[in-house]
Amino acid sequence: MAGHYVVRQVERADPAVLTELRGAGVATVHEAAGRIGLLGPSIRARQDGAAVAGSAITVSCQPGDNLMIHAAVEVCRPGDVLVVTTTSPSTDGMFGDLLATSLIAHGVVGLVIDAGVRDIATLREMGFPVWSRAVHAQGTVKASPGSVNVPVVAAGQIVRPGDIIVADDDGVVALPIALGPEVVAAAGKRLDNEAAKREQLAGGVLGVDMYNLRPLLDKLGVQYVDELP
């Protein structure tokens, strides 16, 4: 695709689906979706306990240049998550408290950026959650063209405009909108299953028995002895 674009119209996920997936959490959503969509661990939560789910507004920037983040704010809607990438690796602090103030005013619930952020203490005080590759005070310019709402790659994972983004302390997962309802159903079953297992484990049942792992240990040649020979 030649040229640079700001795409105004984006399909967004059902808010009820987003609420359910946020409550389920990244680890459960990733498993329920068949272990797809997980961004690499280089993008980390920069606060404790934040959890968001929203529709992706994607941004492709030149490294060291945050012009297109400013351009993206105009197309953001309440409940969106801004997903920012650069055309080559960068850790520059492309986002800070002023841009966060602008995003909050437009109802954006969080930022995922495959680059750096700064003003992190202020961002935490503001309660604006970010997931980033780095925290770095290095500033940026506003000079180079890019695109908004085109497919991007963040931490090895393709993210398309409107994708469901779920992010919490465990990381970030991106899923196509169409998968949302079935992942909600699968996540609910997993949570019920885990609750039952948690009750057994709390009662003292061993994992090797609950998961019937003793035959596997035996097959793999693992021996139980009181002392080493």
mmCIF file of C-alpha atoms in Angstrom:
data_model
loop_
_atom_site.group_PDB
_atom_site.id
_atom_site.type_symbol
_atom_site.label_atom_id
_atom_site.label_comp_id
_atom_site.label_asym_id
_atom_site.label_seq_id
_atom_site.Cartn_x
_atom_site.Cartn_y
_atom_site.Cartn_z
ATOM 1 C CA MET A 1 0.000 0.000 0.000
ATOM 2 C CA ALA A 2 1.679 3.193 -1.168
ATOM 3 C CA GLY A 3 1.147 6.524 0.529
ATOM 4 C CA HIS A 4 0.182 7.629 4.011
ATOM 5 C CA TYR A 5 -3.382 7.608 5.324
ATOM 6 C CA VAL A 6 -5.578 8.564 8.253
ATOM 7 C CA VAL A 7 -8.521 6.167 8.000
ATOM 8 C CA ARG A 8 -11.508 7.655 9.809
ATOM 9 C CA GLN A 9 -13.936 4.729 9.908
ATOM 10 C CA VAL A 10 -13.186 1.631 12.003
ATOM 11 C CA GLU A 11 -15.434 -1.276 12.958
ATOM 12 C CA ARG A 12 -15.533 -1.623 16.728
ATOM 13 C CA ALA A 13 -16.303 -4.541 19.017
ATOM 14 C CA ASP A 14 -19.479 -4.919 21.084
ATOM 15 C CA PRO A 15 -18.905 -3.129 24.424
ATOM 16 C CA ALA A 16 -20.466 -6.081 26.277
ATOM 17 C CA VAL A 17 -17.890 -8.420 24.735
ATOM 18 C CA LEU A 18 -15.083 -6.063 25.749
ATOM 19 C CA THR A 19 -16.331 -5.934 29.327
ATOM 20 C CA GLU A 20 -16.382 -9.733 29.570
ATOM 21 C CA LEU A 21 -12.900 -10.100 28.105
ATOM 22 C CA ARG A 22 -11.434 -7.433 30.372
ATOM 23 C CA GLY A 23 -12.807 -9.298 33.361
ATOM 24 C CA ALA A 24 -11.430 -12.627 32.145
ATOM 25 C CA GLY A 25 -7.900 -11.251 31.805
ATOM 26 C CA VAL A 26 -5.152 -11.662 29.223
ATOM 27 C CA ALA A 27 -3.945 -15.127 30.252
ATOM 28 C CA THR A 28 -7.434 -16.642 30.145
ATOM 29 C CA VAL A 29 -8.382 -14.836 26.928
ATOM 30 C CA HIS A 30 -5.202 -16.014 25.226
ATOM 31 C CA GLU A 31 -5.866 -19.637 26.217
ATOM 32 C CA ALA A 32 -9.567 -19.413 25.346
ATOM 33 C CA ALA A 33 -8.707 -18.052 21.894
ATOM 34 C CA GLY A 34 -6.446 -21.008 21.126
ATOM 35 C CA ARG A 35 -3.217 -19.287 22.157
ATOM 36 C CA ILE A 36 -3.245 -16.687 19.399
ATOM 37 C CA GLY A 37 -2.791 -12.921 19.359
ATOM 38 C CA LEU A 38 -0.364 -12.464 22.250
ATOM 39 C CA LEU A 39 2.117 -9.603 21.896
ATOM 40 C CA GLY A 40 5.704 -10.398 22.863
ATOM 41 C CA PRO A 41 6.933 -9.728 26.409
ATOM 42 C CA SER A 42 9.022 -6.745 25.338
ATOM 43 C CA ILE A 43 5.863 -4.650 25.757
ATOM 44 C CA ARG A 44 5.247 -4.396 29.491
ATOM 45 C CA ALA A 45 2.679 -2.853 31.798
ATOM 46 C CA ARG A 46 4.004 0.379 33.317
ATOM 47 C CA GLN A 47 1.629 0.335 36.277
ATOM 48 C CA ASP A 48 0.267 -2.318 38.624
ATOM 49 C CA GLY A 49 -3.293 -3.595 38.507
ATOM 50 C CA ALA A 50 -4.567 -1.839 35.390
ATOM 51 C CA ALA A 51 -6.802 -3.845 33.062
ATOM 52 C CA VAL A 52 -8.375 -2.572 29.839
ATOM 53 C CA ALA A 53 -10.201 -3.928 26.826
ATOM 54 C CA GLY A 54 -11.077 -1.858 23.798
ATOM 55 C CA SER A 55 -10.991 -1.541 20.033
ATOM 56 C CA ALA A 56 -7.612 -0.843 18.454
ATOM 57 C CA ILE A 57 -6.831 2.454 16.809
ATOM 58 C CA THR A 58 -3.513 1.684 15.128
ATOM 59 C CA VAL A 59 -0.712 4.128 14.387
ATOM 60 C CA SER A 60 2.413 3.682 12.276
ATOM 61 C CA CYS A 61 5.065 6.301 13.032
ATOM 62 C CA GLN A 62 8.595 7.020 11.961
ATOM 63 C CA PRO A 63 11.015 6.330 14.850
ATOM 64 C CA GLY A 64 11.590 9.384 17.002
ATOM 65 C CA ASP A 65 8.559 11.162 15.538
ATOM 66 C CA ASN A 66 5.119 11.300 17.201
ATOM 67 C CA LEU A 67 3.296 13.391 14.586
ATOM 68 C CA MET A 68 0.914 10.573 13.706
ATOM 69 C CA ILE A 69 -0.065 9.978 17.338
ATOM 70 C CA HIS A 70 -1.418 13.519 17.374
ATOM 71 C CA ALA A 71 -3.209 12.846 14.091
ATOM 72 C CA ALA A 72 -4.743 9.668 15.533
ATOM 73 C CA VAL A 73 -6.465 11.394 18.458
ATOM 74 C CA GLU A 74 -9.056 12.887 16.116
ATOM 75 C CA VAL A 75 -10.405 9.473 15.101
ATOM 76 C CA CYS A 76 -10.427 7.980 18.612
ATOM 77 C CA ARG A 77 -13.726 7.279 20.330
ATOM 78 C CA PRO A 78 -14.619 6.417 23.936
ATOM 79 C CA GLY A 79 -13.444 2.927 24.817
ATOM 80 C CA ASP A 80 -10.669 2.732 22.219
ATOM 81 C CA VAL A 81 -7.097 1.566 22.866
ATOM 82 C CA LEU A 82 -4.353 3.342 20.931
ATOM 83 C CA VAL A 83 -1.766 0.938 19.482
ATOM 84 C CA VAL A 84 1.403 2.683 18.283
ATOM 85 C CA THR A 85 4.278 1.190 16.297
ATOM 86 C CA THR A 86 7.345 2.534 14.518
ATOM 87 C CA THR A 87 8.686 1.585 11.096
ATOM 88 C CA SER A 88 12.017 0.534 12.642
ATOM 89 C CA PRO A 89 12.908 -0.260 16.260
ATOM 90 C CA SER A 90 12.774 2.682 18.654
ATOM 91 C CA THR A 91 12.804 3.293 22.394
ATOM 92 C CA ASP A 92 12.383 7.079 22.220
ATOM 93 C CA GLY A 93 9.828 8.577 24.598
ATOM 94 C CA MET A 94 7.114 9.216 22.016
ATOM 95 C CA PHE A 95 4.263 9.639 24.506
ATOM 96 C CA GLY A 96 3.865 11.575 27.750
ATOM 97 C CA ASP A 97 1.376 13.266 30.022
ATOM 98 C CA LEU A 98 0.211 15.881 27.489
ATOM 99 C CA LEU A 99 -0.825 13.298 24.911
ATOM 100 C CA ALA A 100 -2.394 11.255 27.706
ATOM 101 C CA THR A 101 -4.455 14.291 28.698
ATOM 102 C CA SER A 102 -5.697 14.565 25.114
ATOM 103 C CA LEU A 103 -6.555 10.861 24.889
ATOM 104 C CA ILE A 104 -8.422 10.925 28.188
ATOM 105 C CA ALA A 105 -10.495 13.840 26.909
ATOM 106 C CA HIS A 106 -11.545 11.633 23.976
ATOM 107 C CA GLY A 107 -12.339 8.597 26.116
ATOM 108 C CA VAL A 108 -9.365 6.418 25.173
ATOM 109 C CA VAL A 109 -8.829 3.795 27.890
ATOM 110 C CA GLY A 110 -5.163 2.949 27.345
ATOM 111 C CA LEU A 111 -2.034 2.951 25.198
ATOM 112 C CA VAL A 112 -0.010 0.062 23.790
ATOM 113 C CA ILE A 113 3.215 1.296 22.199
ATOM 114 C CA ASP A 114 6.096 -0.642 20.672
ATOM 115 C CA ALA A 115 8.457 2.189 21.606
ATOM 116 C CA GLY A 116 9.066 4.379 24.643
ATOM 117 C CA VAL A 117 7.003 6.547 26.956
ATOM 118 C CA ARG A 118 8.050 9.227 29.401
ATOM 119 C CA ASP A 119 6.490 11.275 32.233
ATOM 120 C CA ILE A 120 5.709 7.865 33.690
ATOM 121 C CA ALA A 121 5.206 9.087 37.267
ATOM 122 C CA THR A 122 2.660 11.633 36.071
ATOM 123 C CA LEU A 123 0.934 9.039 33.886
ATOM 124 C CA ARG A 124 0.532 6.838 36.953
ATOM 125 C CA GLU A 125 -0.826 9.736 38.982
ATOM 126 C CA MET A 126 -3.298 10.453 36.178
ATOM 127 C CA GLY A 127 -4.407 6.828 36.169
ATOM 128 C CA PHE A 128 -3.792 6.471 32.440
ATOM 129 C CA PRO A 129 -2.523 2.926 31.770
ATOM 130 C CA VAL A 130 0.269 2.299 29.289
ATOM 131 C CA TRP A 131 2.022 -0.793 27.987
ATOM 132 C CA SER A 132 5.344 0.043 26.332
ATOM 133 C CA ARG A 133 8.654 -1.330 25.122
ATOM 134 C CA ALA A 134 10.607 1.199 27.156
ATOM 135 C CA VAL A 135 10.506 4.126 29.535
ATOM 136 C CA HIS A 136 12.887 6.717 28.122
ATOM 137 C CA ALA A 137 13.142 10.481 28.501
ATOM 138 C CA GLN A 138 14.453 10.928 24.948
ATOM 139 C CA GLY A 139 12.136 13.339 23.169
ATOM 140 C CA THR A 140 10.766 13.221 19.648
ATOM 141 C CA VAL A 141 9.925 15.535 16.753
ATOM 142 C CA LYS A 142 6.777 16.102 14.698
ATOM 143 C CA ALA A 143 7.989 16.036 11.121
ATOM 144 C CA SER A 144 7.456 12.740 9.302
ATOM 145 C CA PRO A 145 4.398 11.173 7.672
ATOM 146 C CA GLY A 146 2.890 7.871 8.773
ATOM 147 C CA SER A 147 -0.544 6.287 8.867
ATOM 148 C CA VAL A 148 -3.500 5.792 11.198
ATOM 149 C CA ASN A 149 -5.757 2.726 11.112
ATOM 150 C CA VAL A 150 -3.662 0.478 8.914
ATOM 151 C CA PRO A 151 -2.415 -2.994 9.917
ATOM 152 C CA VAL A 152 0.703 -2.776 12.082
ATOM 153 C CA VAL A 153 3.054 -5.210 13.830
ATOM 154 C CA ALA A 154 3.604 -4.705 17.573
ATOM 155 C CA ALA A 155 6.084 -6.934 19.409
ATOM 156 C CA GLY A 156 5.834 -9.555 16.671
ATOM 157 C CA GLN A 157 2.034 -9.605 16.525
ATOM 158 C CA ILE A 158 -0.071 -8.166 13.721
ATOM 159 C CA VAL A 159 -2.741 -5.750 14.968
ATOM 160 C CA ARG A 160 -5.497 -4.585 12.640
ATOM 161 C CA PRO A 161 -7.694 -1.511 13.066
ATOM 162 C CA GLY A 162 -10.636 -2.375 15.305
ATOM 163 C CA ASP A 163 -9.055 -5.536 16.727
ATOM 164 C CA ILE A 164 -10.030 -6.377 20.278
ATOM 165 C CA ILE A 165 -7.199 -5.392 22.608
ATOM 166 C CA VAL A 166 -7.067 -6.831 26.120
ATOM 167 C CA ALA A 167 -4.229 -5.703 28.376
ATOM 168 C CA ASP A 168 -3.342 -6.210 32.029
ATOM 169 C CA ASP A 169 -0.371 -7.107 34.241
ATOM 170 C CA ASP A 170 0.220 -10.270 32.170
ATOM 171 C CA GLY A 171 0.675 -8.427 28.865
ATOM 172 C CA VAL A 172 -1.384 -7.628 25.782
ATOM 173 C CA VAL A 173 -3.460 -9.775 23.429
ATOM 174 C CA ALA A 174 -5.049 -8.725 20.115
ATOM 175 C CA LEU A 175 -7.949 -10.622 18.548
ATOM 176 C CA PRO A 176 -10.163 -10.161 15.484
ATOM 177 C CA ILE A 177 -13.606 -8.762 16.309
ATOM 178 C CA ALA A 178 -15.350 -11.833 14.908
ATOM 179 C CA LEU A 179 -13.749 -14.069 17.525
ATOM 180 C CA GLY A 180 -15.015 -12.003 20.445
ATOM 181 C CA PRO A 181 -18.271 -13.825 21.306
ATOM 182 C CA GLU A 182 -16.808 -17.324 21.059
ATOM 183 C CA VAL A 183 -13.778 -16.337 23.132
ATOM 184 C CA VAL A 184 -16.122 -14.913 25.780
ATOM 185 C CA ALA A 185 -17.910 -18.275 25.948
ATOM 186 C CA ALA A 186 -14.674 -20.270 26.065
ATOM 187 C CA ALA A 187 -13.185 -17.959 28.679
ATOM 188 C CA GLY A 188 -16.235 -18.409 30.902
ATOM 189 C CA LYS A 189 -15.826 -22.187 30.770
ATOM 190 C CA ARG A 190 -12.129 -21.897 31.599
ATOM 191 C CA LEU A 191 -12.827 -19.667 34.577
ATOM 192 C CA ASP A 192 -15.419 -22.099 35.936
ATOM 193 C CA ASN A 193 -13.004 -25.001 35.431
ATOM 194 C CA GLU A 194 -10.185 -23.141 37.161
ATOM 195 C CA ALA A 195 -12.436 -22.266 40.096
ATOM 196 C CA ALA A 196 -13.170 -25.958 40.633
ATOM 197 C CA LYS A 197 -9.480 -26.845 40.406
ATOM 198 C CA ARG A 198 -8.553 -24.032 42.765
ATOM 199 C CA GLU A 199 -10.976 -25.432 45.339
ATOM 200 C CA GLN A 200 -9.378 -28.883 45.066
ATOM 201 C CA LEU A 201 -5.838 -27.504 45.348
ATOM 202 C CA ALA A 202 -6.807 -25.378 48.347
ATOM 203 C CA GLY A 203 -8.102 -28.566 49.973
ATOM 204 C CA GLY A 204 -4.714 -30.213 49.608
ATOM 205 C CA VAL A 205 -5.173 -32.260 46.441
ATOM 206 C CA LEU A 206 -1.873 -32.609 44.581
ATOM 207 C CA GLY A 207 -1.579 -31.381 41.028
ATOM 208 C CA VAL A 208 -0.015 -34.681 39.958
ATOM 209 C CA ASP A 209 -3.200 -36.436 41.062
ATOM 210 C CA MET A 210 -5.720 -33.834 39.888
ATOM 211 C CA TYR A 211 -4.187 -33.875 36.407
ATOM 212 C CA ASN A 212 -3.469 -37.626 36.517
ATOM 213 C CA LEU A 213 0.219 -37.006 35.875
ATOM 214 C CA ARG A 214 1.651 -40.053 37.679
ATOM 215 C CA PRO A 215 1.363 -42.327 34.602
ATOM 216 C CA LEU A 216 3.139 -39.689 32.525
ATOM 217 C CA LEU A 217 5.974 -39.377 35.062
ATOM 218 C CA ASP A 218 6.351 -43.142 35.016
ATOM 219 C CA LYS A 219 6.348 -43.242 31.204
ATOM 220 C CA LEU A 220 9.049 -40.560 31.136
ATOM 221 C CA GLY A 221 11.221 -42.630 33.461
ATOM 222 C CA VAL A 222 10.918 -40.413 36.527
ATOM 223 C CA GLN A 223 11.604 -42.542 39.633
ATOM 224 C CA TYR A 224 10.522 -41.907 43.209
ATOM 225 C CA VAL A 225 13.280 -42.817 45.687
ATOM 226 C CA ASP A 226 13.849 -41.969 49.335
ATOM 227 C CA GLU A 227 17.531 -41.316 48.731
ATOM 228 C CA LEU A 228 19.799 -41.023 45.694
ATOM 229 C CA PRO A 229 21.592 -44.281 44.886
#
